Short mmCIF file of C-alpha atoms in Angstrom, two decimals:
data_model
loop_
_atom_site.label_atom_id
_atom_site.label_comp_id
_atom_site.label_asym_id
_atom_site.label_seq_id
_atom_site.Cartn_x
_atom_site.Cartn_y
_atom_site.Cartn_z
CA UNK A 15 0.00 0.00 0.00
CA UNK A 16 1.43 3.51 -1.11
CA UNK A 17 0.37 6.75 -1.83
CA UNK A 18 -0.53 7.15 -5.09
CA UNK A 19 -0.81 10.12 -7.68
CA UNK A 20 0.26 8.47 -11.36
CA UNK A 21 -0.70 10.84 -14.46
CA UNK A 22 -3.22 8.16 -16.11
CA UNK A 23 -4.58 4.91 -14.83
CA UNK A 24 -6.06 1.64 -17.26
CA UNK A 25 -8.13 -0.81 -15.03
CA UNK A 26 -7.32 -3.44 -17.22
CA UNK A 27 -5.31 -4.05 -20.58
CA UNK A 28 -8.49 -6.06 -21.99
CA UNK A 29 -9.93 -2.74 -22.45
CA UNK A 30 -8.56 0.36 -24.85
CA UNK A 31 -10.35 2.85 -22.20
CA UNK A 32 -8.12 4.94 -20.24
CA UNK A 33 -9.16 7.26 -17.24
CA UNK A 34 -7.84 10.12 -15.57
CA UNK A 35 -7.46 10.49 -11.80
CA UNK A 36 -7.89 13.17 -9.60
CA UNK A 37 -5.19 15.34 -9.29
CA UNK A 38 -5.07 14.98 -5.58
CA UNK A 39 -2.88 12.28 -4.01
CA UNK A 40 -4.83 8.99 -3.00
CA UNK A 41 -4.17 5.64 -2.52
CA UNK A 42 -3.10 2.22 -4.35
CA UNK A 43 -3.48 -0.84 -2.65
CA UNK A 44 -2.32 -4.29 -4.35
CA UNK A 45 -2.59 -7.81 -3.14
CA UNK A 46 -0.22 -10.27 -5.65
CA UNK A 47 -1.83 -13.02 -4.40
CA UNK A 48 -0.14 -16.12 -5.50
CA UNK A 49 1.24 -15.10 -8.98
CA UNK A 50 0.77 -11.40 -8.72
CA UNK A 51 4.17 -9.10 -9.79
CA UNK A 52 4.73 -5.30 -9.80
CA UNK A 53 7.48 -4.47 -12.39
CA UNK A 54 8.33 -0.84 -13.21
CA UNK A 55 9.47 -0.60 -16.71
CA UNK A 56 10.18 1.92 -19.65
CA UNK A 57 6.49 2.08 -21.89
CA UNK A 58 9.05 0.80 -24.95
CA UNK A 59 9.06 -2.46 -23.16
CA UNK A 60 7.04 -4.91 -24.77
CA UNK A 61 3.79 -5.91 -22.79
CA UNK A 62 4.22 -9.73 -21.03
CA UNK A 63 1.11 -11.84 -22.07
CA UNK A 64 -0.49 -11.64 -18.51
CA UNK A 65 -0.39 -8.04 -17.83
CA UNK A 66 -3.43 -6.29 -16.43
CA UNK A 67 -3.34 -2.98 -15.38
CA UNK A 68 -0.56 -0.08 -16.96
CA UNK A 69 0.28 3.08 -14.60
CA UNK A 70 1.95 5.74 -16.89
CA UNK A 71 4.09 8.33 -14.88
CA UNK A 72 6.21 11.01 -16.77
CA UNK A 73 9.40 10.30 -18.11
CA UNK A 74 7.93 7.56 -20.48
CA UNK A 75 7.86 5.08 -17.41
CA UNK A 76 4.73 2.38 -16.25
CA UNK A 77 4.47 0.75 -13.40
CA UNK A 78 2.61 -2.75 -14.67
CA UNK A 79 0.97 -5.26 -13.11
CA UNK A 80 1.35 -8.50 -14.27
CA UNK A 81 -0.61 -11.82 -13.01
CA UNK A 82 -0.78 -15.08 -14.66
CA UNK A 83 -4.00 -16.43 -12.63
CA UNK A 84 -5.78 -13.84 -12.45
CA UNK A 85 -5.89 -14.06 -8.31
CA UNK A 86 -4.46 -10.50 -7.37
CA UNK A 87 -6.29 -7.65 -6.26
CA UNK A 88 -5.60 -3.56 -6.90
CA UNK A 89 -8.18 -0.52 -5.39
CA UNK A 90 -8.07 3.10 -5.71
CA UNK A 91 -8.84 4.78 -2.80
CA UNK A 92 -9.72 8.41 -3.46
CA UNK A 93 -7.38 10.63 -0.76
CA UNK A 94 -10.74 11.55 1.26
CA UNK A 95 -11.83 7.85 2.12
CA UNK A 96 -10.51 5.90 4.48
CA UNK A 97 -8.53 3.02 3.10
CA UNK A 98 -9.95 0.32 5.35
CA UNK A 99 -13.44 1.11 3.97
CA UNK A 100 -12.33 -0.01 0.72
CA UNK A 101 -9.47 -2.38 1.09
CA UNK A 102 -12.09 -3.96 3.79
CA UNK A 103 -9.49 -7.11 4.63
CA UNK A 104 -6.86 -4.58 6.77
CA UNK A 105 -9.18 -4.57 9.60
CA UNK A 106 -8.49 -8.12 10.06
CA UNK A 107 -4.36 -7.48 10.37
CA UNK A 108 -2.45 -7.85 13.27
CA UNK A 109 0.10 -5.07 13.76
CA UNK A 110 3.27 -4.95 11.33
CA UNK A 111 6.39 -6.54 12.60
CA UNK A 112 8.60 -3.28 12.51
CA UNK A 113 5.84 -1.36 14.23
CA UNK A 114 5.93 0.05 17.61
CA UNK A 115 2.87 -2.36 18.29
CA UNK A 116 4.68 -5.60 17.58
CA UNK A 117 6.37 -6.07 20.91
CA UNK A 118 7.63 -9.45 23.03
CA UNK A 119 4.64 -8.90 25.75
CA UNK A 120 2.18 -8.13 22.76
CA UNK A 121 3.15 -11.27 21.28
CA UNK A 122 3.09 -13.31 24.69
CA UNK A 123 -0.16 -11.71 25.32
CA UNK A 124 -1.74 -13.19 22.36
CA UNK A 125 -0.20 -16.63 22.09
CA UNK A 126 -0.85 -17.68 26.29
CA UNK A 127 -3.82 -19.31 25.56
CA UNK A 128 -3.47 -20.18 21.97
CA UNK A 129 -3.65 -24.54 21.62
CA UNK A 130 -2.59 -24.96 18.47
CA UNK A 131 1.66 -25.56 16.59
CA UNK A 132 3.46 -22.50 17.09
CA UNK A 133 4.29 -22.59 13.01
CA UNK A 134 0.32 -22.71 12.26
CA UNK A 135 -0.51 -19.43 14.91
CA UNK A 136 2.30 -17.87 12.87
CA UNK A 137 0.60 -17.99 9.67
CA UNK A 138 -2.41 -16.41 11.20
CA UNK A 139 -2.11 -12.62 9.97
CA UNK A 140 -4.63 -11.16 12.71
CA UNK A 141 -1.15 -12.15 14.84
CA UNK A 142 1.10 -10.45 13.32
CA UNK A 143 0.51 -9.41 9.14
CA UNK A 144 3.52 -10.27 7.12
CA UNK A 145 4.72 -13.27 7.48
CA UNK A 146 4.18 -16.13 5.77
CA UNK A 147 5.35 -20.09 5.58
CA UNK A 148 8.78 -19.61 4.19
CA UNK A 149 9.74 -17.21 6.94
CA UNK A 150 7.78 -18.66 9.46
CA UNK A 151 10.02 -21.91 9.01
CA UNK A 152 13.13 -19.50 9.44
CA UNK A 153 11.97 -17.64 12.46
CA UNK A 154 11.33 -20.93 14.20
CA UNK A 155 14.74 -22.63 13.19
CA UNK A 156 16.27 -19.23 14.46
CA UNK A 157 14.12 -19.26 17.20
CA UNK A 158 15.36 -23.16 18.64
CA UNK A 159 11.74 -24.03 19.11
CA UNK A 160 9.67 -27.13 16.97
CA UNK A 161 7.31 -25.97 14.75
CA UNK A 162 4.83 -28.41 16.45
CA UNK A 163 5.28 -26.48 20.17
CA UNK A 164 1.88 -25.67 21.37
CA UNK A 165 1.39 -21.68 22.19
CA UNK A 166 0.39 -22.28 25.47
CA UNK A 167 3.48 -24.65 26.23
CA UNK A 168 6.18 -21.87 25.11
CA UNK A 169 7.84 -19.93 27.66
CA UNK A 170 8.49 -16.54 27.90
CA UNK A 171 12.25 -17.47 26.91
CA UNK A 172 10.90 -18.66 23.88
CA UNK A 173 8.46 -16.17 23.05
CA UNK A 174 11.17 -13.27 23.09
CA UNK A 175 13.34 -15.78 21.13
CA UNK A 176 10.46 -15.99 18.55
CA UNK A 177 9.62 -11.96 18.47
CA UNK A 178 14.05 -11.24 17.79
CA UNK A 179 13.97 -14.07 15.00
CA UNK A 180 10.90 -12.79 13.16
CA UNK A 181 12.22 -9.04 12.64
CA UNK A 182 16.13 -10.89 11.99
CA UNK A 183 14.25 -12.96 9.18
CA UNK A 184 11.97 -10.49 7.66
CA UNK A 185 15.39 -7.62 7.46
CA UNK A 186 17.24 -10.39 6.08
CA UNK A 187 14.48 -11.05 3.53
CA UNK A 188 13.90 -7.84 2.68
CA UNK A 189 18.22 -7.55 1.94
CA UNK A 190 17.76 -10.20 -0.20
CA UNK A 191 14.98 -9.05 -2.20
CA UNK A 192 12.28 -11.79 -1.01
CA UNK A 193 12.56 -15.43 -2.24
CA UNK A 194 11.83 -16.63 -5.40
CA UNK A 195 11.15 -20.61 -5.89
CA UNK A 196 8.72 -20.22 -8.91
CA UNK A 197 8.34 -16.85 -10.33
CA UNK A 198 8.20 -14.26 -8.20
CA UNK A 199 10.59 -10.78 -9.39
CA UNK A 200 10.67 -7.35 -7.74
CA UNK A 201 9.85 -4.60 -9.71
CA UNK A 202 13.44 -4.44 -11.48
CA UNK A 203 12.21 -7.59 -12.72
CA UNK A 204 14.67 -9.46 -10.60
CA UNK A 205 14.58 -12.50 -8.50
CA UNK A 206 14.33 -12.98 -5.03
CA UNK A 207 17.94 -14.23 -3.25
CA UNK A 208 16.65 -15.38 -0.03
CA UNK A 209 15.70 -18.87 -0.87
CA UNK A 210 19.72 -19.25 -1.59
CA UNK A 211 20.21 -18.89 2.10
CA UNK A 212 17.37 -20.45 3.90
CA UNK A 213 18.12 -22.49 6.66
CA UNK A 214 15.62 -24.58 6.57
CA UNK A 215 12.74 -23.77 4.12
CA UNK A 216 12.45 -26.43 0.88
CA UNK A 217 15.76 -27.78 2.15
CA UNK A 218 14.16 -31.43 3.57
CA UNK A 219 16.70 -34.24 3.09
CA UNK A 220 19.95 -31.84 3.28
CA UNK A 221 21.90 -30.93 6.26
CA UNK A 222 21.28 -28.07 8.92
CA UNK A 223 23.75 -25.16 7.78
CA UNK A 224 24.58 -25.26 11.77
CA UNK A 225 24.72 -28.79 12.56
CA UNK A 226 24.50 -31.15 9.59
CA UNK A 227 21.39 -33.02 10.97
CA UNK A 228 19.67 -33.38 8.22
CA UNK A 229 16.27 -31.31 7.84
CA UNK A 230 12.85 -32.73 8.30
CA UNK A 231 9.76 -31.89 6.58
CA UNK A 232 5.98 -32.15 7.97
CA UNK A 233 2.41 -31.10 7.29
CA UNK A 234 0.89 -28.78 10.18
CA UNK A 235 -2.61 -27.29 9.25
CA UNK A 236 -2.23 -28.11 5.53
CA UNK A 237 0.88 -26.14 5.34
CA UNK A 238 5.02 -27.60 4.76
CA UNK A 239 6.63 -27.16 7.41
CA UNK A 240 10.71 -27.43 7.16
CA UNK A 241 12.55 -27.66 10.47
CA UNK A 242 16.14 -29.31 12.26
CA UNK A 243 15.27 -31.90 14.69
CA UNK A 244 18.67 -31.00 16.29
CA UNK A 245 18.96 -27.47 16.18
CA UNK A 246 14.89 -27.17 17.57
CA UNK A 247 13.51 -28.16 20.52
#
């Protein structure tokens, strides 16, 4: 989600119609969803065969938005309405993990009397919005702690173990420019590096970077779940 004030704006490259919006800053909010990509490109490029929307800004650049399945989401939020009216599903977020709100006793707070794996609570974005499986695996291998620990079992050792390794993760992510394992590319049109230093994550069957165990790989809630059975506990 970013603020938003492009010269013109096409709702979808099926269509030759192009509209102008208001002069006045608003807001764009995207959701890739599971294909979903956001490359920002000279308007001489030549248009991929699943792009859907064009933003033209000055200087004969586009932002484009490219999805092969279709699943992705965009809004326009006008600069007097509230974004939640529109974008209706960031009601249901927990707080960001660089925010002020995202602390050790806020975490604690919410997982005391959680019964369910620590991995699957993770995925839960009313937790904490962000963080998916991939780092989810990595914040628990940094963490020490079994994917299949029950909230309500961890201790408050743990918990601040768990809070450290999610922002360590998510900055090393970010440095890396995400992970790509199918087809995901930043808007330079680049890959994602992280998945060439995982620790864990689609790594089952080789050895722990720490400890050569070698890594294991289970189901919890429908989800893969990638951890060391030496290194975690």
């Amino acid at each position: 989600m970013g603020e938003f004030s492009p010269q013109t704006f096409s709702s979808s490259l099926k269509s030759s119609s192009f509209s102008l919006l208001p002069s006045k800053a608003g807001w764009l909010g995207v959701h890739l969803r599971m294909t979903g990509q956001l490359l920002w490109v000279n308007e001489s490029e030549p248009l991929p065969k699943h792009a859907r929307v064009r933003l033209f800004f000055e200087g004969n650049r586009e932002l484009r938005f490219v999805d092969q399945r279709t699943f992705g989401q965009m809004w326009y939020v006008p600069a007097e309405t509230e974004v939640e009216s529109t974008v209706t599903g960031l009601k249901l977020l927990g707080p960001e993990p660089f925010s002020e709100e995202f602390t050790t006793e806020y975490l604690a707070r919410k997982l005391h009397r959680r019964a369910q794996p620590i991995k699957t609570a993770l995925l839960d974005q009313s937790l904490v919005a962000g963080l998916g499986n991939i780092y989810a695996d990595e914040t628990l291998f940094l963490s020490g702690v079994m994917p299949t620990t029950l909230c309500a079992d961890l201790t408050a050792e743990q918990i601040e173990r768990i809070h450290t390794a999610i922002i360590q993760v998510l900055q090393q992510a970010i440095a890396s420019g995400g992970t790509t394992f199918s087809n995901f590319l930043n808007v330079q049109g680049v890959n994602g590096n992280y998945g060439g230093v995982a620790w864990v994550y689609n790594r089952s069957g080789q050895p722990c970077r720490t400890c050569s165990t070698i890594i294991e790989k289970i189901k919890l809630a429908g989800r893969s779940t990638h951890f060391c059975p030496a290194c975690q506990k």
